[in-house]
Short mmCIF file of C-alpha atoms in Angstrom, two decimals:
data_model
loop_
_atom_site.label_atom_id
_atom_site.label_comp_id
_atom_site.label_asym_id
_atom_site.label_seq_id
_atom_site.Cartn_x
_atom_site.Cartn_y
_atom_site.Cartn_z
CA MET A 1 96.84 105.30 108.69
CA LYS A 2 100.01 104.64 106.28
CA TYR A 3 98.83 105.06 102.85
CA GLY A 4 100.45 104.77 99.44
CA VAL A 5 99.46 106.90 96.10
CA ILE A 6 99.47 105.83 92.83
CA GLY A 7 100.24 109.01 90.16
CA TYR A 8 101.65 110.91 93.25
CA LYS A 9 103.30 113.82 90.84
CA GLY A 10 99.96 114.43 89.50
CA LYS A 11 97.00 117.22 89.92
CA MET A 12 95.09 114.78 92.04
CA GLY A 13 98.11 112.99 93.10
CA ARG A 14 99.64 116.08 94.82
CA LEU A 15 96.21 117.28 96.53
CA ILE A 16 95.70 113.71 97.96
CA THR A 17 99.17 113.50 99.69
CA LYS A 18 98.98 117.38 100.55
CA LEU A 19 95.77 116.70 102.23
CA PHE A 20 96.57 113.15 104.00
CA ASN A 21 99.44 114.46 105.65
CA GLU A 22 97.92 117.48 106.88
CA LYS A 23 95.44 115.04 108.68
CA GLY A 24 98.34 113.37 110.30
CA HIS A 25 98.29 110.18 107.69
CA THR A 26 101.40 109.11 106.65
CA SER A 27 102.54 108.38 102.64
CA VAL A 28 105.01 105.44 102.81
CA LEU A 29 104.53 104.64 99.12
CA TYR A 30 104.68 106.86 95.98
CA VAL A 31 104.37 105.78 93.02
CA ASP A 32 104.62 107.53 89.35
CA LYS A 33 105.82 106.49 85.31
CA ASN A 34 109.20 104.88 86.19
CA SER A 35 109.37 105.83 89.54
CA ILE A 36 108.46 103.99 93.06
CA LYS A 37 110.00 104.81 96.26
CA GLN A 38 108.74 102.96 99.32
CA THR A 39 109.09 103.33 102.92
CA ASP A 40 106.83 100.81 104.77
CA ILE A 41 103.65 99.23 104.77
CA PRO A 42 100.50 100.79 102.86
CA GLU A 43 97.25 99.75 104.76
CA ILE A 44 95.87 102.07 102.14
CA ILE A 45 96.57 102.56 98.46
CA ILE A 46 95.20 105.50 96.72
CA ASP A 47 94.90 105.64 92.73
CA PHE A 48 93.11 108.66 90.77
CA SER A 49 96.16 108.18 88.01
CA SER A 50 95.73 106.44 84.99
CA LYS A 51 93.97 103.00 83.73
CA ASP A 52 96.90 101.91 82.49
CA ALA A 53 98.51 101.91 85.51
CA LEU A 54 96.02 99.45 86.94
CA PRO A 55 97.51 96.30 86.55
CA HIS A 56 100.92 97.36 88.71
CA THR A 57 97.93 98.73 91.52
CA ILE A 58 96.41 95.05 91.62
CA GLU A 59 99.81 94.01 92.16
CA LEU A 60 101.12 96.08 95.00
CA CYS A 61 97.85 95.51 96.74
CA ILE A 62 98.47 92.28 96.36
CA LYS A 63 101.88 92.32 97.45
CA ASN A 64 101.04 94.98 100.82
CA SER A 65 97.95 93.25 101.31
CA ALA A 66 96.37 96.87 100.93
CA ASN A 67 93.30 98.07 100.57
CA LEU A 68 92.36 100.09 97.50
CA VAL A 69 90.59 103.26 97.09
CA ILE A 70 90.56 104.15 93.10
CA GLY A 71 88.73 106.80 91.40
CA THR A 72 90.71 106.64 87.78
CA THR A 73 88.16 106.97 84.80
CA GLY A 74 87.77 105.32 81.88
CA LEU A 75 87.75 101.77 83.13
CA SER A 76 86.24 98.66 81.35
CA ASN A 77 84.25 96.15 82.03
CA GLU A 78 87.61 93.84 81.95
CA ASP A 79 89.05 96.12 84.52
CA ILE A 80 86.09 96.64 86.86
CA SER A 81 85.85 92.57 86.41
CA SER A 82 89.92 92.52 87.73
CA LEU A 83 89.05 94.85 90.36
CA LYS A 84 85.99 92.32 91.46
CA ASP A 85 88.58 89.29 91.55
CA LEU A 86 90.92 92.05 94.22
CA SER A 87 88.07 92.18 96.10
CA LYS A 88 88.19 88.94 97.41
CA LYS A 89 91.65 89.08 98.73
CA VAL A 90 91.43 93.15 100.06
CA ALA A 91 88.91 95.41 100.65
CA ILE A 92 87.86 98.12 97.63
CA LEU A 93 86.23 101.39 96.87
CA GLN A 94 85.99 102.27 93.79
CA SER A 95 83.65 105.05 92.04
CA TYR A 96 83.91 107.91 89.36
CA ASN A 97 83.44 110.54 91.65
CA PHE A 98 84.58 111.17 95.16
CA SER A 99 82.25 114.30 95.44
CA PHE A 100 79.81 113.87 98.51
CA GLY A 101 76.98 116.17 96.32
CA ILE A 102 77.05 113.88 92.85
CA ASN A 103 76.87 110.83 95.00
CA ILE A 104 73.38 112.13 96.96
CA ILE A 105 72.11 113.04 93.69
CA VAL A 106 73.03 109.52 92.43
CA GLU A 107 70.96 108.68 95.80
CA ILE A 108 67.88 111.13 94.90
CA LEU A 109 67.80 109.76 91.16
CA GLU A 110 67.25 106.41 91.94
CA LYS A 111 64.61 107.17 94.85
CA PHE A 112 62.65 108.98 92.41
CA LYS A 113 63.39 107.74 88.97
CA THR A 114 60.00 106.41 88.64
CA LEU A 115 58.16 109.85 88.90
CA PHE A 116 60.12 110.91 85.76
CA SER A 117 59.84 107.51 83.75
CA ASP A 118 57.56 109.33 81.42
CA TRP A 119 59.60 112.97 81.03
CA ASP A 120 61.97 113.16 78.61
CA CYS A 121 65.68 113.90 80.07
CA GLU A 122 69.04 114.81 79.04
CA ILE A 123 72.33 114.83 80.94
CA PHE A 124 75.13 118.13 80.33
CA GLU A 125 78.52 117.57 81.35
CA ILE A 126 81.64 120.09 81.20
CA HIS A 127 85.04 118.72 82.16
CA HIS A 128 88.96 120.35 81.93
CA SER A 129 89.83 119.77 78.34
CA GLU A 130 92.41 117.75 79.87
CA LYS A 131 89.80 115.06 80.44
CA LYS A 132 90.40 111.68 78.11
CA ASP A 133 87.19 109.78 78.96
CA LYS A 134 84.11 111.60 76.97
CA PRO A 135 81.31 110.90 78.35
CA SER A 136 82.70 111.22 81.65
CA GLY A 137 82.45 107.83 84.27
CA THR A 138 80.27 110.43 86.34
CA ALA A 139 77.73 111.23 83.48
CA PHE A 140 77.63 106.95 83.13
CA MET A 141 77.00 106.93 87.33
CA LEU A 142 74.12 109.41 86.43
CA GLU A 143 72.26 107.01 83.72
CA LYS A 144 72.68 104.25 85.62
CA ALA A 145 70.95 105.99 87.95
CA ILE A 146 68.16 106.82 86.30
CA ASN A 147 67.99 103.39 84.67
CA ARG A 148 67.47 103.96 81.30
CA LYS A 149 68.98 105.40 78.05
CA ILE A 150 69.59 108.93 77.72
CA ASN A 151 71.39 111.18 75.91
CA ILE A 152 74.37 112.77 76.95
CA THR A 153 75.85 115.60 75.58
CA SER A 154 80.05 116.19 76.72
CA ALA A 155 82.41 119.56 76.77
CA ARG A 156 85.68 119.29 77.21
CA ILE A 157 86.94 123.13 77.84
CA GLY A 158 89.02 125.37 80.29
CA GLY A 159 90.47 123.89 83.65
CA ILE A 160 86.54 123.29 84.63
CA PRO A 161 86.46 120.41 87.16
CA GLY A 162 83.56 119.12 86.52
CA ASP A 163 79.68 120.15 85.74
CA HIS A 164 76.91 118.10 85.37
CA THR A 165 73.27 118.97 84.88
CA ILE A 166 70.08 116.70 84.23
CA LEU A 167 67.43 117.85 82.94
CA PHE A 168 63.94 116.36 83.33
CA ALA A 169 60.85 118.23 80.90
CA ASN A 170 57.43 117.35 79.57
CA GLN A 171 54.90 119.76 77.48
CA GLY A 172 54.37 122.14 80.39
CA GLU A 173 57.57 121.54 83.03
CA LEU A 174 61.36 121.80 83.45
CA ILE A 175 63.44 120.13 86.32
CA SER A 176 67.07 120.95 86.62
CA ILE A 177 69.27 119.06 89.14
CA SER A 178 72.84 120.51 88.52
CA HIS A 179 76.44 120.22 90.50
CA ARG A 180 79.69 122.04 89.81
CA ALA A 181 82.43 120.99 91.61
CA ILE A 182 84.22 124.29 92.37
CA SER A 183 87.64 122.57 93.33
CA ARG A 184 89.78 119.29 92.84
CA GLU A 185 90.09 119.77 96.55
CA VAL A 186 86.34 118.15 97.03
CA PHE A 187 87.58 114.92 95.49
CA ALA A 188 90.54 114.58 97.64
CA LEU A 189 88.29 114.99 100.59
CA GLY A 190 85.88 112.48 99.29
CA ALA A 191 89.25 110.15 99.10
CA LEU A 192 90.34 110.93 102.77
CA LYS A 193 86.66 109.79 103.54
CA ALA A 194 86.46 107.04 101.82
CA SER A 195 90.34 105.82 102.53
CA GLU A 196 89.16 106.34 106.94
CA TRP A 197 86.11 104.42 106.02
CA LEU A 198 87.88 101.91 103.97
CA LEU A 199 90.51 100.86 106.53
CA SER A 200 88.45 98.62 108.92
CA LYS A 201 87.22 96.64 106.24
CA LYS A 202 89.18 93.36 105.06
CA LYS A 203 87.83 92.37 101.75
CA GLY A 204 84.84 93.19 100.02
CA TYR A 205 84.00 95.69 96.83
CA TYR A 206 82.15 99.24 97.62
CA THR A 207 81.18 102.03 96.13
CA PHE A 208 81.56 105.45 97.72
CA LYS A 209 77.34 105.61 97.92
CA ASP A 210 78.18 103.13 100.66
CA VAL A 211 80.42 105.74 102.63
CA ILE A 212 77.25 108.10 101.65
CA LYS A 213 74.26 105.78 103.04
CA GLU A 214 76.40 104.95 106.31
CA GLY A 215 77.25 108.92 107.17
CA LEU A 216 72.98 109.37 106.34
CA LYS A 217 72.27 106.25 109.02
#
């Protein structure tokens, strides 16, 4: 595929570019702060940068009729509304976490949440010290899957890509469900899978759960 990267100079942007090129895809659009280079029309644009870049990302998708894979965190309801408007023109895959493991846990929580309806529940998460949103979009994904308001404890320390633990407890038992991202490469791999999956779509709004579900069929 021909693809573009928003925030190509960032940590995730560099990982995505390296992995996609290794898999035989061609980068034809490079975008970063005050910098844009385009050599061809991208079929897919990947954005893991900042919510501040969203208006420009949407503009580029419309201009190039390119599908969008977006993993930007901290999006507002207004931002999501803008993406859903864009999805009437191109296909969009939006998720706060592109890890296969986290999205499998979301599926598990959604399936079994009623069994834990009478249990106490807490979510603990740790991310690297440069992460701006707190709690993370992933923590809110987990809370939404459980379908009730849950206390979320967040820490921002060191270079940890992402640790998430969901605790369910009653008076005599404790169940812990945990996920640890060992490297940011797991998110680049997810972005690759999402981009390849989205390539055949014409328009519509999707999440990484759609990719996972198709793989489970």
